[in-house]
Short mmCIF file of N, CA and C in Angstrom, two decimals:
data_model
loop_
_atom_site.label_atom_id
_atom_site.label_comp_id
_atom_site.label_asym_id
_atom_site.label_seq_id
_atom_site.Cartn_x
_atom_site.Cartn_y
_atom_site.Cartn_z
N MET A 1 0.83 -1.17 0.00
CA MET A 1 0.00 0.00 0.00
C MET A 1 0.88 1.24 0.00
N THR A 2 0.55 2.19 -0.89
CA THR A 2 1.35 3.40 -0.97
C THR A 2 0.61 4.54 -0.30
N ASP A 3 1.37 5.51 0.13
CA ASP A 3 0.78 6.68 0.80
C ASP A 3 0.63 7.84 -0.19
N THR A 4 -0.16 7.64 -1.22
CA THR A 4 -0.39 8.73 -2.16
C THR A 4 -1.70 9.42 -1.80
N PRO A 5 -1.69 10.73 -1.85
CA PRO A 5 -2.91 11.46 -1.50
C PRO A 5 -4.00 11.24 -2.54
N ASP A 6 -5.23 11.22 -2.07
CA ASP A 6 -6.38 11.06 -2.96
C ASP A 6 -6.72 12.44 -3.52
N THR A 7 -6.51 12.61 -4.83
CA THR A 7 -6.76 13.91 -5.44
C THR A 7 -8.11 13.97 -6.13
N SER A 8 -8.94 12.95 -5.95
CA SER A 8 -10.25 12.95 -6.61
C SER A 8 -11.19 13.97 -5.99
N ASP A 9 -11.05 14.24 -4.70
CA ASP A 9 -11.86 15.25 -4.04
C ASP A 9 -11.03 16.51 -3.87
N THR A 10 -11.42 17.56 -4.57
CA THR A 10 -10.69 18.80 -4.45
C THR A 10 -11.35 19.68 -3.40
N TYR A 11 -10.63 20.64 -2.95
CA TYR A 11 -11.14 21.54 -1.92
C TYR A 11 -12.33 22.35 -2.43
N CYS A 12 -12.23 22.78 -3.65
CA CYS A 12 -13.28 23.63 -4.22
C CYS A 12 -13.83 22.97 -5.49
N ASP A 13 -14.90 22.25 -5.35
CA ASP A 13 -15.52 21.63 -6.52
C ASP A 13 -16.36 22.65 -7.26
N THR A 14 -16.14 22.75 -8.55
CA THR A 14 -16.94 23.67 -9.36
C THR A 14 -17.85 22.84 -10.23
N PRO A 15 -19.12 23.22 -10.30
CA PRO A 15 -20.04 22.45 -11.13
C PRO A 15 -19.73 22.65 -12.60
N ALA A 16 -20.06 21.65 -13.39
CA ALA A 16 -19.85 21.74 -14.82
C ALA A 16 -20.79 22.77 -15.40
N ALA A 17 -20.30 23.51 -16.36
CA ALA A 17 -21.13 24.54 -17.00
C ALA A 17 -22.20 23.85 -17.84
N PRO A 18 -23.41 24.39 -17.82
CA PRO A 18 -24.46 23.80 -18.65
C PRO A 18 -24.15 24.01 -20.13
N ALA A 19 -24.58 23.06 -20.93
CA ALA A 19 -24.34 23.16 -22.36
C ALA A 19 -25.16 24.33 -22.91
N THR A 20 -24.48 25.21 -23.64
CA THR A 20 -25.15 26.35 -24.23
C THR A 20 -25.01 26.28 -25.73
N PRO A 21 -26.02 26.71 -26.45
CA PRO A 21 -25.94 26.65 -27.90
C PRO A 21 -24.93 27.67 -28.42
N THR A 22 -24.22 27.32 -29.46
CA THR A 22 -23.30 28.25 -30.09
C THR A 22 -23.78 28.51 -31.51
N ALA A 23 -23.53 29.69 -31.99
CA ALA A 23 -23.96 30.07 -33.32
C ALA A 23 -22.95 29.57 -34.35
N ASP A 24 -23.45 29.09 -35.48
CA ASP A 24 -22.57 28.65 -36.56
C ASP A 24 -22.08 29.84 -37.38
N GLY A 25 -22.80 30.92 -37.33
CA GLY A 25 -22.42 32.11 -38.08
C GLY A 25 -23.26 33.28 -37.62
N PRO A 26 -23.03 34.45 -38.21
CA PRO A 26 -23.80 35.63 -37.81
C PRO A 26 -25.28 35.40 -38.00
N PRO A 27 -26.14 36.08 -37.30
CA PRO A 27 -25.86 37.17 -36.36
C PRO A 27 -25.56 36.63 -34.97
N PHE A 28 -24.57 37.21 -34.33
CA PHE A 28 -24.19 36.84 -32.98
C PHE A 28 -24.80 37.82 -31.99
N ALA A 29 -25.10 37.35 -30.79
CA ALA A 29 -25.60 38.22 -29.73
C ALA A 29 -24.44 39.09 -29.24
N GLU A 30 -24.77 40.26 -28.71
CA GLU A 30 -23.75 41.15 -28.16
C GLU A 30 -23.53 40.84 -26.69
N CYS A 31 -22.31 41.03 -26.23
CA CYS A 31 -21.97 40.87 -24.82
C CYS A 31 -22.71 41.95 -24.03
N VAL A 32 -23.31 41.56 -22.91
CA VAL A 32 -24.06 42.52 -22.11
C VAL A 32 -23.15 43.49 -21.35
N LEU A 33 -21.86 43.19 -21.28
CA LEU A 33 -20.94 44.08 -20.56
C LEU A 33 -20.16 45.00 -21.49
N CYS A 34 -19.66 44.47 -22.61
CA CYS A 34 -18.81 45.29 -23.48
C CYS A 34 -19.35 45.45 -24.91
N GLN A 35 -20.46 44.84 -25.23
CA GLN A 35 -21.13 44.92 -26.52
C GLN A 35 -20.32 44.33 -27.69
N LYS A 36 -19.32 43.52 -27.40
CA LYS A 36 -18.60 42.81 -28.46
C LYS A 36 -19.39 41.56 -28.84
N PRO A 37 -19.17 41.01 -30.04
CA PRO A 37 -19.89 39.79 -30.43
C PRO A 37 -19.54 38.62 -29.53
N THR A 38 -20.53 37.78 -29.27
CA THR A 38 -20.32 36.58 -28.45
C THR A 38 -20.33 35.35 -29.34
N GLU A 39 -20.25 34.18 -28.72
CA GLU A 39 -20.35 32.91 -29.45
C GLU A 39 -21.78 32.42 -29.53
N TYR A 40 -22.73 33.20 -29.00
CA TYR A 40 -24.12 32.79 -28.92
C TYR A 40 -24.94 33.42 -30.03
N PRO A 41 -25.97 32.71 -30.50
CA PRO A 41 -26.85 33.31 -31.51
C PRO A 41 -27.69 34.42 -30.88
N GLU A 42 -28.21 35.33 -31.71
CA GLU A 42 -29.03 36.43 -31.19
C GLU A 42 -30.29 35.92 -30.50
N SER A 43 -30.74 34.73 -30.86
CA SER A 43 -31.96 34.19 -30.28
C SER A 43 -31.74 33.59 -28.89
N TYR A 44 -30.48 33.53 -28.42
CA TYR A 44 -30.17 32.95 -27.11
C TYR A 44 -30.77 33.78 -26.00
N LYS A 45 -31.46 33.15 -25.08
CA LYS A 45 -32.07 33.84 -23.95
C LYS A 45 -31.10 33.80 -22.76
N GLY A 46 -31.01 34.88 -22.05
CA GLY A 46 -30.16 34.92 -20.87
C GLY A 46 -29.00 35.88 -21.05
N MET A 47 -28.11 35.88 -20.07
CA MET A 47 -26.96 36.79 -20.07
C MET A 47 -25.89 36.28 -21.02
N THR A 48 -25.64 37.01 -22.08
CA THR A 48 -24.63 36.61 -23.05
C THR A 48 -23.36 37.41 -22.81
N LEU A 49 -22.26 36.71 -22.71
CA LEU A 49 -20.96 37.33 -22.49
C LEU A 49 -19.99 36.91 -23.57
N CYS A 50 -19.09 37.82 -23.96
CA CYS A 50 -18.03 37.46 -24.90
C CYS A 50 -17.03 36.57 -24.14
N PRO A 51 -16.16 35.87 -24.85
CA PRO A 51 -15.21 34.98 -24.16
C PRO A 51 -14.37 35.68 -23.09
N VAL A 52 -13.95 36.92 -23.33
CA VAL A 52 -13.12 37.64 -22.36
C VAL A 52 -13.92 37.96 -21.10
N CYS A 53 -15.13 38.52 -21.27
CA CYS A 53 -15.95 38.86 -20.11
C CYS A 53 -16.40 37.60 -19.37
N GLU A 54 -16.66 36.52 -20.12
CA GLU A 54 -17.06 35.25 -19.50
C GLU A 54 -15.93 34.73 -18.61
N TRP A 55 -14.69 34.81 -19.10
CA TRP A 55 -13.54 34.36 -18.32
C TRP A 55 -13.37 35.23 -17.08
N GLN A 56 -13.50 36.56 -17.24
CA GLN A 56 -13.35 37.46 -16.10
C GLN A 56 -14.44 37.22 -15.06
N GLU A 57 -15.67 36.97 -15.50
CA GLU A 57 -16.77 36.69 -14.59
C GLU A 57 -16.50 35.38 -13.84
N ALA A 58 -15.97 34.39 -14.53
CA ALA A 58 -15.64 33.12 -13.88
C ALA A 58 -14.56 33.32 -12.82
N GLN A 59 -13.59 34.18 -13.09
CA GLN A 59 -12.54 34.46 -12.11
C GLN A 59 -13.11 35.15 -10.88
N ARG A 60 -14.06 36.06 -11.08
CA ARG A 60 -14.66 36.77 -9.95
C ARG A 60 -15.49 35.86 -9.08
N THR A 61 -16.17 34.87 -9.70
CA THR A 61 -17.07 34.03 -8.93
C THR A 61 -16.44 32.72 -8.48
N ALA A 62 -15.19 32.49 -8.85
CA ALA A 62 -14.53 31.24 -8.49
C ALA A 62 -14.26 31.19 -6.98
N CYS A 63 -14.18 29.99 -6.48
CA CYS A 63 -13.87 29.78 -5.08
C CYS A 63 -12.41 30.21 -4.83
N SER A 64 -12.21 31.04 -3.86
CA SER A 64 -10.85 31.52 -3.60
C SER A 64 -10.22 30.82 -2.40
N GLY A 65 -10.88 29.77 -1.92
CA GLY A 65 -10.42 28.90 -0.86
C GLY A 65 -9.60 29.53 0.11
#
């Protein structure tokens, strides 16, 4: 038996992001923070963020343990 730590349980578990539809082409929805094009179609309901704002929002809401 070896004394290796069990890394399957992390201190801060983050839930998997729900699958969101992506647009195959224009028209793209605008980011609600910076108004740049997002990866979402205009018909997408909810808060649409561009990849940069989405990453920054994830950093703000991440567990800081």
